[in-house]
Coordinates of C-alpha atoms and ligand atoms in Angstrom, one line a residue:
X6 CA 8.3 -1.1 -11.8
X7 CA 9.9 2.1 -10.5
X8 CA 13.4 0.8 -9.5
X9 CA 14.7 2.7 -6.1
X10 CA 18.4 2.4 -6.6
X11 CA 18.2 4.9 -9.5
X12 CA 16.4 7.5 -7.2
X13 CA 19.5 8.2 -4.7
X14 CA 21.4 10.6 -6.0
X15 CA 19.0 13.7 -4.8
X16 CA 19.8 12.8 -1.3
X17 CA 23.4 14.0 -1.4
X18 CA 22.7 16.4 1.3
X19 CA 22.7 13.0 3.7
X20 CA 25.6 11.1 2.5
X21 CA 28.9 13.2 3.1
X22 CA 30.7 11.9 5.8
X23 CA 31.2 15.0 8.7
X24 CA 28.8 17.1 6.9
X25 CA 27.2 19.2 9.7
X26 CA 23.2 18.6 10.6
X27 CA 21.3 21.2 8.8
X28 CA 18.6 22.6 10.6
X29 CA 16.1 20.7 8.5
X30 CA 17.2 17.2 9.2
X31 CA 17.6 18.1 12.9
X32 CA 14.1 19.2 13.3
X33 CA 13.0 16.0 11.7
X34 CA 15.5 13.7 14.3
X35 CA 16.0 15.8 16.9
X36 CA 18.6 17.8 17.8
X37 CA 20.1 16.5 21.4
X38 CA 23.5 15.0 22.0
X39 CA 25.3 13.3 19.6
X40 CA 25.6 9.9 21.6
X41 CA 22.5 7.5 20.3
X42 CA 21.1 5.8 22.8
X43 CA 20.9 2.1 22.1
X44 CA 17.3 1.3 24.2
X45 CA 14.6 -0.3 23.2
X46 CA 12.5 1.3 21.3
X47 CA 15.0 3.1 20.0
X48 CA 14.8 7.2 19.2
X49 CA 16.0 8.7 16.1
X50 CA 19.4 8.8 15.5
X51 CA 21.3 12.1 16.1
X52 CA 25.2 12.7 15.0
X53 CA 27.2 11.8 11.6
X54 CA 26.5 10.1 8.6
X55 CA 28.0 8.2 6.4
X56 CA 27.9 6.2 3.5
X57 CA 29.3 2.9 2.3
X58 CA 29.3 0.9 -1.2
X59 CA 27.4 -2.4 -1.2
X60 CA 25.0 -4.6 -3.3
X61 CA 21.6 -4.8 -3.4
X62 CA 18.8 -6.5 -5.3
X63 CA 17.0 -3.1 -7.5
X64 CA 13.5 -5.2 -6.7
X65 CA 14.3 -9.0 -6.2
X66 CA 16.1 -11.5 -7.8
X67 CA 13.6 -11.5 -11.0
X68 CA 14.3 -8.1 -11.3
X69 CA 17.9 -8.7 -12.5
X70 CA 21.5 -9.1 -11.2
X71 CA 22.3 -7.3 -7.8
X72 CA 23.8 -4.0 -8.3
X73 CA 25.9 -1.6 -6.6
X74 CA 24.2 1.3 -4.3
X75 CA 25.9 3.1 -1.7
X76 CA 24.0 2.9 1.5
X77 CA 22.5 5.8 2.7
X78 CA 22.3 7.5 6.7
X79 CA 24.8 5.0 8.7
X80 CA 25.9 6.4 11.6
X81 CA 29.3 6.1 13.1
X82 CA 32.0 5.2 10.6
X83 CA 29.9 2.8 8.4
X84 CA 31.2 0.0 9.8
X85 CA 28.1 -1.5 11.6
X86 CA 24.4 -1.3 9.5
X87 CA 22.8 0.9 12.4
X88 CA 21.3 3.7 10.6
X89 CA 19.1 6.6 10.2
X90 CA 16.3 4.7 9.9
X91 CA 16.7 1.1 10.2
X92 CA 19.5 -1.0 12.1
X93 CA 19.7 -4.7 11.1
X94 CA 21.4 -7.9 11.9
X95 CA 20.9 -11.5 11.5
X96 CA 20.4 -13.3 14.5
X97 CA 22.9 -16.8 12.9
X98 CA 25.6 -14.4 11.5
X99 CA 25.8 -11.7 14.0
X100 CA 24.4 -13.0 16.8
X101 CA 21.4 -12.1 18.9
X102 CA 20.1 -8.9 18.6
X103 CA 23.6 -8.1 17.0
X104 CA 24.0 -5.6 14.1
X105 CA 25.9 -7.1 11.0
X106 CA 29.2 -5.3 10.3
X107 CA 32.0 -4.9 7.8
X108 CA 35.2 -3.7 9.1
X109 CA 36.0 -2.2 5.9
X110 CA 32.7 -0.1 5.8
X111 CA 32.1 -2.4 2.0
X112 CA 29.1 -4.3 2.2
X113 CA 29.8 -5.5 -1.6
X114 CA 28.6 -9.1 -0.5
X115 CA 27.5 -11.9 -3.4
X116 CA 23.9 -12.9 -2.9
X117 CA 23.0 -16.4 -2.5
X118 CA 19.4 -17.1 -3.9
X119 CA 19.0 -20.5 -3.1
X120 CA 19.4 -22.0 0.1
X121 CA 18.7 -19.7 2.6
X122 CA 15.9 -22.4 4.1
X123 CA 19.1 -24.3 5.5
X124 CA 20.6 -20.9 7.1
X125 CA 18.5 -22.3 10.5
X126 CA 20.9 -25.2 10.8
X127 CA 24.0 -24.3 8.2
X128 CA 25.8 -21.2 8.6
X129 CA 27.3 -21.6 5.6
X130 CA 23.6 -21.3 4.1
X131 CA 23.6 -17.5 5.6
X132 CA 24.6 -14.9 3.6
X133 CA 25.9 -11.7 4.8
X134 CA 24.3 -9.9 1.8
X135 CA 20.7 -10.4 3.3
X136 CA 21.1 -7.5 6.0
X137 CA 22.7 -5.3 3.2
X138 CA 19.4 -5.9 1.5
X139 CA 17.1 -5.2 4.1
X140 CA 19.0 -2.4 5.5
X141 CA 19.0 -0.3 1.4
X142 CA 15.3 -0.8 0.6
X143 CA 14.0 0.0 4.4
X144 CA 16.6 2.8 4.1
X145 CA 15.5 4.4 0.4
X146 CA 11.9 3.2 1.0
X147 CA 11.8 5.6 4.2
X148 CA 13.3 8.4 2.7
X149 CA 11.6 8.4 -0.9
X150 CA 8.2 6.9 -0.5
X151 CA 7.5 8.4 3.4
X152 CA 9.3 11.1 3.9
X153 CA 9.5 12.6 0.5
X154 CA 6.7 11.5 -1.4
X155 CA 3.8 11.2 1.0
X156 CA 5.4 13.8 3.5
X157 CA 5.3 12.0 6.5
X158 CA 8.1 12.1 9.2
X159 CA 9.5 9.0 10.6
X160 CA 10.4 9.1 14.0
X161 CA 11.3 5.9 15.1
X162 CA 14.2 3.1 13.8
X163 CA 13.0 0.3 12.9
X164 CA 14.6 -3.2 14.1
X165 CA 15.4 -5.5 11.1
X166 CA 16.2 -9.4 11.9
X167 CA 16.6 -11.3 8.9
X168 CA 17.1 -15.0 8.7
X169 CA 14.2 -15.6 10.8
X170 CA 13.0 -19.4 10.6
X171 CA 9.7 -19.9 8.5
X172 CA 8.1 -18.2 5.6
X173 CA 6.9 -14.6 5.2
X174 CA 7.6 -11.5 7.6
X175 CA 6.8 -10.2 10.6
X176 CA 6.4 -6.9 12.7
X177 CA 5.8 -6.0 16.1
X178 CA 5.1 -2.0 16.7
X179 CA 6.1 -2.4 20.8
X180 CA 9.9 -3.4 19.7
X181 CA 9.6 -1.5 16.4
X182 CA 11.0 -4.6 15.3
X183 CA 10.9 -6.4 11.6
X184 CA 11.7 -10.0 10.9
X185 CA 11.5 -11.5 7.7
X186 CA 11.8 -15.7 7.4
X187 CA 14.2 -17.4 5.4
X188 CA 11.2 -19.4 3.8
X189 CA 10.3 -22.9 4.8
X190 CA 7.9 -24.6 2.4
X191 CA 5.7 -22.0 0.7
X192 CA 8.1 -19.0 0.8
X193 CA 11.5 -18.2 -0.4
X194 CA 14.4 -15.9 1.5
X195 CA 11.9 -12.5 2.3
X196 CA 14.9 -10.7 2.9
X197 CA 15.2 -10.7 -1.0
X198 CA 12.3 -9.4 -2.3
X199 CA 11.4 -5.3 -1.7
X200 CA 7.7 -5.5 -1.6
X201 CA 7.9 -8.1 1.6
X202 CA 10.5 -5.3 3.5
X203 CA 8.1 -2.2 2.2
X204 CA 5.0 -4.2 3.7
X205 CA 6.0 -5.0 7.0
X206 CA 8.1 -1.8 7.4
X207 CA 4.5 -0.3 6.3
X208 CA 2.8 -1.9 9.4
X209 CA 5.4 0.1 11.8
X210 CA 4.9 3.9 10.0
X211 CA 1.5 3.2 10.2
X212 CA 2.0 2.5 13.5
X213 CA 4.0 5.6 14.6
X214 CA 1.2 7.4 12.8
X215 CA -1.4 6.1 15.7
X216 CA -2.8 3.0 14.0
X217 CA -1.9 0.8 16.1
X218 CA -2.6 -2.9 16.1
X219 CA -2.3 -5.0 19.4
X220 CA -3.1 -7.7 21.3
X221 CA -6.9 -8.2 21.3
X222 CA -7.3 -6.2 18.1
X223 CA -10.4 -7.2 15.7
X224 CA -9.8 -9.3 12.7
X225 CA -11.5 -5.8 11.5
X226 CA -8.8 -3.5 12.1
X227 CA -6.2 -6.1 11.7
X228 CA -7.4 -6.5 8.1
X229 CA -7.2 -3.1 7.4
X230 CA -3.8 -3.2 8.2
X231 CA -2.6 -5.7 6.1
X232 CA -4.5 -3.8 3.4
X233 CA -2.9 -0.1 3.8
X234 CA 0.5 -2.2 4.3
X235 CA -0.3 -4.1 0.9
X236 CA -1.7 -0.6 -1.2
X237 CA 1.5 1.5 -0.2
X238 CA 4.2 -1.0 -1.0
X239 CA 1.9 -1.5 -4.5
X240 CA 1.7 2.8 -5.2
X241 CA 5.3 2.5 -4.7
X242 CA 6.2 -0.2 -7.1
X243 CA 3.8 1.1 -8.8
X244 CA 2.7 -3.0 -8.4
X245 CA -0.2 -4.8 -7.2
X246 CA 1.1 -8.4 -7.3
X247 CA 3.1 -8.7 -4.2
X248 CA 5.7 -11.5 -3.3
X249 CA 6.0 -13.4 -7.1
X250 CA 9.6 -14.2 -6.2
X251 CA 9.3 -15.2 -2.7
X252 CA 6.2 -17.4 -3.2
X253 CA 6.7 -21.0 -4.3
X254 CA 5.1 -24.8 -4.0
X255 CA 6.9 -27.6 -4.1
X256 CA 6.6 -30.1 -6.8
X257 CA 2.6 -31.9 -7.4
X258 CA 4.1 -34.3 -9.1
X259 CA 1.1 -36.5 -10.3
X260 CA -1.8 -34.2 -8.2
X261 CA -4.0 -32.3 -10.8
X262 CA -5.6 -29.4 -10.0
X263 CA -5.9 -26.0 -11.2
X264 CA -2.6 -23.7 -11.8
X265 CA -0.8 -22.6 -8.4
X266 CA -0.6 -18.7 -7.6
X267 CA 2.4 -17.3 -8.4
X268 CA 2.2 -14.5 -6.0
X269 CA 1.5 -14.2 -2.6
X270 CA -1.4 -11.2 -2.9
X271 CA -2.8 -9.2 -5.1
X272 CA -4.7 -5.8 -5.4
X273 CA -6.0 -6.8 -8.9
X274 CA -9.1 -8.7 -8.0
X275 CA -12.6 -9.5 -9.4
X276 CA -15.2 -7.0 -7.8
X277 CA -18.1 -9.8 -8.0
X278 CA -16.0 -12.3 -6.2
X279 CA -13.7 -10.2 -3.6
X280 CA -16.7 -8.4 -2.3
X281 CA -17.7 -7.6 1.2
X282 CA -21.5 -8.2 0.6
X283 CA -22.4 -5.5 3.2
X284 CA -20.8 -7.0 5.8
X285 CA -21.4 -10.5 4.2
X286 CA -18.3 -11.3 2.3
X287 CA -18.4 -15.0 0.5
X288 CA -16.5 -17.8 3.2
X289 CA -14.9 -19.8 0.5
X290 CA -12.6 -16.9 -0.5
X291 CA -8.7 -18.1 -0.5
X292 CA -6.2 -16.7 -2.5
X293 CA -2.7 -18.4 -3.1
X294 CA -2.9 -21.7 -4.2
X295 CA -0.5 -24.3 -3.3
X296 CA -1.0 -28.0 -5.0
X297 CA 1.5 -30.1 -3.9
X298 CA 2.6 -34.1 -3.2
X299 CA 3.4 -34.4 0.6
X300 CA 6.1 -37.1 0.8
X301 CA 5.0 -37.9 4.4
X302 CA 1.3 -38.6 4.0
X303 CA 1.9 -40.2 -0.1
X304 CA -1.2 -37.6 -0.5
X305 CA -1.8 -34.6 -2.9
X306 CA -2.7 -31.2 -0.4
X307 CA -4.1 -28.3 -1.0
X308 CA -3.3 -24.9 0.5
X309 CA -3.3 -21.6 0.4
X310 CA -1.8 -18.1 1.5
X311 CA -4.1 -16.7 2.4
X312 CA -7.5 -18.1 4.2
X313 CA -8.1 -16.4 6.9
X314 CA -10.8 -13.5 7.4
X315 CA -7.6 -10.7 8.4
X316 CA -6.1 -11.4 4.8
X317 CA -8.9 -12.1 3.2
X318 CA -10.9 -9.0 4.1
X319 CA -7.5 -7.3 4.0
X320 CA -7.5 -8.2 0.1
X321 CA -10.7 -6.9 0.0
X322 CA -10.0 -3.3 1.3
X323 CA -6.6 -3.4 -0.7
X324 CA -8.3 -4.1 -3.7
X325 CA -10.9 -1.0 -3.0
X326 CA -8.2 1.1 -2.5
X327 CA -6.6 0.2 -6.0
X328 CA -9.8 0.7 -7.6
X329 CA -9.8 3.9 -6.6
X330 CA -6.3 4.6 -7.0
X331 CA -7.1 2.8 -10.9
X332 CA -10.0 5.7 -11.0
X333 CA -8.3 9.2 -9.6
X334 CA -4.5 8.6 -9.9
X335 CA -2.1 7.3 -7.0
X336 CA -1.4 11.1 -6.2
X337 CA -4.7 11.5 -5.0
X338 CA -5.6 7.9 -3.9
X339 CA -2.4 7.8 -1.9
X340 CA -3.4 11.2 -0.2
X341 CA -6.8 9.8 0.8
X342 CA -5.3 6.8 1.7
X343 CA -2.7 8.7 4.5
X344 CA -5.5 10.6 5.6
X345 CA -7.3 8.2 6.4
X346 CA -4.7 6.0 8.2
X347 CA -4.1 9.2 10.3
X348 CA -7.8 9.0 11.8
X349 CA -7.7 4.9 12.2
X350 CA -7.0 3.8 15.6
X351 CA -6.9 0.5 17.4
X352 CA -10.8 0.1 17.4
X353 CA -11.5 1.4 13.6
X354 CA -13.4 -1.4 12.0
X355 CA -14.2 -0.9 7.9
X356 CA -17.2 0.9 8.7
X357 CA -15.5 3.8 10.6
X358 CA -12.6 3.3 7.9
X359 CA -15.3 3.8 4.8
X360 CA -16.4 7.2 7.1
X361 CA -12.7 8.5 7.6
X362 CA -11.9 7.7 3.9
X363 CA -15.4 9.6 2.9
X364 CA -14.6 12.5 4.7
X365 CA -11.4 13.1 3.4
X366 CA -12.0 12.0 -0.5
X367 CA -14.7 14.9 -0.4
X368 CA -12.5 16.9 2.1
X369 CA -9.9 16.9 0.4
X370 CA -10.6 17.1 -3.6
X371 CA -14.6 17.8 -3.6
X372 CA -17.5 15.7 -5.2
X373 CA -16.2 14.8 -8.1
X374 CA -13.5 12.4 -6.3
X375 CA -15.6 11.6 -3.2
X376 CA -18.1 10.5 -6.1
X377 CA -15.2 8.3 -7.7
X378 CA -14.0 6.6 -4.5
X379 CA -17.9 6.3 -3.4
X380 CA -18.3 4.3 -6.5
X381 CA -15.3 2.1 -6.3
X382 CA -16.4 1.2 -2.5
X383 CA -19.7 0.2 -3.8
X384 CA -18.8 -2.0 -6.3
X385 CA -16.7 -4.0 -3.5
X386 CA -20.4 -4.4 -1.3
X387 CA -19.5 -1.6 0.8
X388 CA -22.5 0.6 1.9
X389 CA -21.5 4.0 1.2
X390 CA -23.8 6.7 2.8
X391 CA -22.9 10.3 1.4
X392 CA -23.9 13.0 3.7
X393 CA -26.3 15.8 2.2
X394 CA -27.1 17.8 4.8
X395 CA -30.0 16.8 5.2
X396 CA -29.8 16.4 8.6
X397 CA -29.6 20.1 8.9
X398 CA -32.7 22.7 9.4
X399 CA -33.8 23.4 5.7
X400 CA -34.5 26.9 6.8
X401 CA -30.4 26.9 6.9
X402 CA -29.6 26.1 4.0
X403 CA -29.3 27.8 0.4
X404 CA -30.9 26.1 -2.0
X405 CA -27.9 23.7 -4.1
X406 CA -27.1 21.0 -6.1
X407 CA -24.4 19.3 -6.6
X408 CA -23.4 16.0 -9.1
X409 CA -20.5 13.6 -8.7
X410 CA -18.9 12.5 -12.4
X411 CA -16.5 9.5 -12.5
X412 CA -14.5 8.3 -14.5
X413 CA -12.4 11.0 -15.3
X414 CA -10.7 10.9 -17.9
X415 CA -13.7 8.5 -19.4
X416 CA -13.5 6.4 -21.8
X417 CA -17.2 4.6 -23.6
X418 CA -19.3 5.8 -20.5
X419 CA -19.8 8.6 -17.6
X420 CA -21.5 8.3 -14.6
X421 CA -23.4 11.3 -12.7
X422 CA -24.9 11.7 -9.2
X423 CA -27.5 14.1 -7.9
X424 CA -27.1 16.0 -4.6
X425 CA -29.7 18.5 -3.5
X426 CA -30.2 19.8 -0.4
X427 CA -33.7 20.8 -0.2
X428 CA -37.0 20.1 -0.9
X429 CA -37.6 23.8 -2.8
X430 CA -36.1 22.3 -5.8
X431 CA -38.8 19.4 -6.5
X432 CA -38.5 19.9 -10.5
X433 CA -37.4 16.7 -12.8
X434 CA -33.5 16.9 -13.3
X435 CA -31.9 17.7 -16.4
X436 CA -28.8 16.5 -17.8
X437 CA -27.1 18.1 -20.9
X438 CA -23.2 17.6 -21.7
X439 CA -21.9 20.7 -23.9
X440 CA -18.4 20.5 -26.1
X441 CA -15.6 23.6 -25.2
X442 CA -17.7 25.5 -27.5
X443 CA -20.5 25.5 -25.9
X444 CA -22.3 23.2 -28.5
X445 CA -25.2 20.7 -27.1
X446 CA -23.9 17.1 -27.8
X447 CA -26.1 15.1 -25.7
X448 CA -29.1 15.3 -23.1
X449 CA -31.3 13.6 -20.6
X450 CA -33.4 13.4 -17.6
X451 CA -32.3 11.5 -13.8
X452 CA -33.8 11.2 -10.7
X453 CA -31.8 11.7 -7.1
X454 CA -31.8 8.2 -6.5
X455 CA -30.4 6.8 -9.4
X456 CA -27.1 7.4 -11.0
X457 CA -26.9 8.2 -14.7
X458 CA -24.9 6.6 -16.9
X459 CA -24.0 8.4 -20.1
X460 CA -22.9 6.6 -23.2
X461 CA -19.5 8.8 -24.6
X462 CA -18.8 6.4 -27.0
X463 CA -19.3 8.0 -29.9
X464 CA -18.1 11.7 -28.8
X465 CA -14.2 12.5 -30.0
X466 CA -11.8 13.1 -27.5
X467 CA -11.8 16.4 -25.0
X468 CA -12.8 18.2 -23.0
X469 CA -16.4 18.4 -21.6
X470 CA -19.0 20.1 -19.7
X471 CA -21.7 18.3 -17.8
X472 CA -24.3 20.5 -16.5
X473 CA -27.3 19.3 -14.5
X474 CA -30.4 21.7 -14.0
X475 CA -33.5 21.4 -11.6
X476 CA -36.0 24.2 -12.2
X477 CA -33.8 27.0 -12.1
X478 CA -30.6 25.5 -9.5
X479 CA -27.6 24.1 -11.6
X480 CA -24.6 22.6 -11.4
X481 CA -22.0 21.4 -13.6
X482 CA -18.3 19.6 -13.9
X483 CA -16.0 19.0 -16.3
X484 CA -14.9 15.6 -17.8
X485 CA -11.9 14.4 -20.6
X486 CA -13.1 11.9 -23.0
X487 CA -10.3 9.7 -24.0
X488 CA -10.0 7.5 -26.5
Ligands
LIG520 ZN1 1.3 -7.8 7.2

């Protein structure tokens, strides 16, 4: 797990108290007055910042010990968390709609792990670390995964609540707001664990970037937006499980069943099962089990996470996108994965989304990764329909070929897909794969409508050349065998 607090120290151009805007950080916020303006929604900060020492939670509260950061992008003198990027407060400790303070500017508060359910009715269950929390890994998620790492610029602050009553999180684009529970029955203290933060803050980037999700929404497009908020917390953490220290179920006592889930999602999911059938995905899918003895009704209960077809199909589209990301790297499954997001609006349902991912896989890298990502749709039920020009006058058009391989690297097989684009080049196609020296090591024949699969097995690691001839048209990619 890539741990954010140890990533902070190339940002020193933020963090000196008085240091002047550079031109570069004032394009990005803006470059007005230095007075913020404390409206709803509210713009991006413009003056001073500073920093203060405080302590955090690396990942959660499984990941180790709370450790000491200094908090990046406060404006002011440090003394309130109202920053850069995100402002928070809790409404018990601070009041409502108040940011938490220090008057010291040291937010080096003790975490409390274990009560944080009784916060709605016990102040004394509230602890002032959980802003602290919130506000570092919106803060360093912002500035590392967004705006460094995926290039976006964020132009907006969110608003963080913590100690919210019930489990899970919450975030409303309108308000630019993010709450996240203090748990109830199946959740633990959100405010603790990074992945929950990065997910919902996720929901409000993707937002600013025009996918917008709203009252009257499909369960469509809502689903896709719990997916892309699930896939870039997971590139960032660099981990598909989401939530394993926040979920929890409390005790079955005598109730047998099979093991609880001990996360709250996952992008690691069996194609056969979390598959969406064309359009026909299977109606007993759940994921999260809870078994537990309910005091009240002296029965055992089942229950689950997640049940409903936004989540579901969410996990579905999440899980797609970690195939692919399993298949051509995160650099290039995350830059599909932006692009995309980009051209999904409030109306995209997972057919348009498929389109708007298609276009930019082969866009973006070419054939051989829109043949990857192609693949790893298809294997989740999803109908993938490659364009090949077809549609064109043939008179237009030279006559080519082209072939998708994938895997690559590749380790015991490699598959290969025909493109041609006219009917001149009839002939049977021809397969050969051919070392760095140009030596024959394996051939074949493969019609346009079925893929090839090539057995590698056998072949020693390296380099290779897959060429694919039809009378006298070829074309040809390059593959690493791996062992
Ligand atoms: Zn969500």
């Amino acid at each position: 797990m890539i741990c954010p607090v140890e990533r902070l120290d190339h940002l020193a151009a933020f963090q000196s108290p008085g240091l002047p805007l550079t031109s570069e950080i004032a394009s990005v916020i803006g470059d007005g007055p230095a007075s913020p303006s404390w409206t709803i929604p509210y713009s991006p900060v413009r003056g001073m910042r500073v920093t203060a020492p405080a302590h955090v939670f690396a990942t959660d509260p499984d990941g180790g010990d709370a450790v000491e950061v200094e908090l990046q992008g406060l404006v002011g003198d440090g003394t309130v968390l109202d920053g850069e990027f995100v402002r928070v407060g809790s409404d018990r400790l601070d009041g409502a709609g108040v940011l938490a303070s220090s008057p010291s500017a040291d937010y080096r508060f003790a975490p409390d792990t274990t009560e944080a359910v009784h916060c709605i009715t016990d102040l004394a269950e509230c602890p002032r670390f959980d802003a602290v929390n919130v506000y570092h890994h919106v803060d360093s998620y912002a500035r590392e995964f967004w705006e460094d790492r995926m290039e976006v610029d964020i132009t907006f602050r969110a608003e963080a609540r913590v100690h919210t009553a019930g489990d899970g999180g919450f975030a409303d684009w309108p308000t630019r707001s993010m709450k996240l529970g203090v748990g109830n029955i199946f959740m633990k203290n959100s405010a603790l664990s990074d992945d929950l933060i990065y997910h919902e803050y996720n929901h409000l980037v993707m937002a600013s970037l025009g996918f917008e999700i709203g009252v009257g929404v499909s369960e469509e497009t809502r689903a896709l937006h719990e997916a892309y908020a699930d896939y870039f917390m997971a590139t960032w953490t660099d981990d598909p499980r989401i939530a394993e220290w926040v979920v929890t179920c409390p005790p079955r006592l005598h109730c047998e069943g099979p093991p609880d889930d001990t996360d709250l999602r996952t992008l690691i999911l069996d194609a056969e099962t979390w598959n969406w059938r064309q359009g026909q995905p299977s109606e007993t899918l759940k994921y999260g089990a809870c078994l537990r003895y309910h005091e009240g009704d002296r029965k055992c209960k089942q229950s689950w996470n997640n049940f409903t077809s936004v989540y579901v199909w969410g996990m579905i589209w999440g899980a797609a996108l970690w195939d692919v990301r399993t298949a051509v790297g995160a650099e290039i499954a995350d830059g599909i994965a932006l692009a995309a997001v980009r051209r999904h609006t409030s109306e995209t349902g997972l057919d348009e989304a498929l389109t708007h991912v298609m276009d930019e896989a082969e866009g973006r890298y070419g054939p051989n990764v829109a043949g990857a990502v192609a693949a790893a749709f298809e294997q989740r039920g999803f109908l993938v329909s490659v364009d090949t020009g077809l549609d064109r006058p043939e008179s237009d058009l030279p006559v080519s070929l082209s072939i998708d391989v994938w895997p690559n690297p590749a380790e015991h097989s490699v598959h290969l897909r025909l493109h041609r684009n006219s009917a001149r080049s009839q002939g049977p196609a021809i397969w050969t794969l051919t070392d760095l020296l140009g030596r024959q090591v394996l051939e074949g024949a493969m019609t346009d409508s079925q893929p090839a699969s090539i057995d590698i097995s056998n072949l020693t690691s390296g380099l290779y050349r897959v060429t694919v001839r039809v009378d006298d048209t070829m074309s040809s990619a390059l593959f690493l065998k791996m062992h």
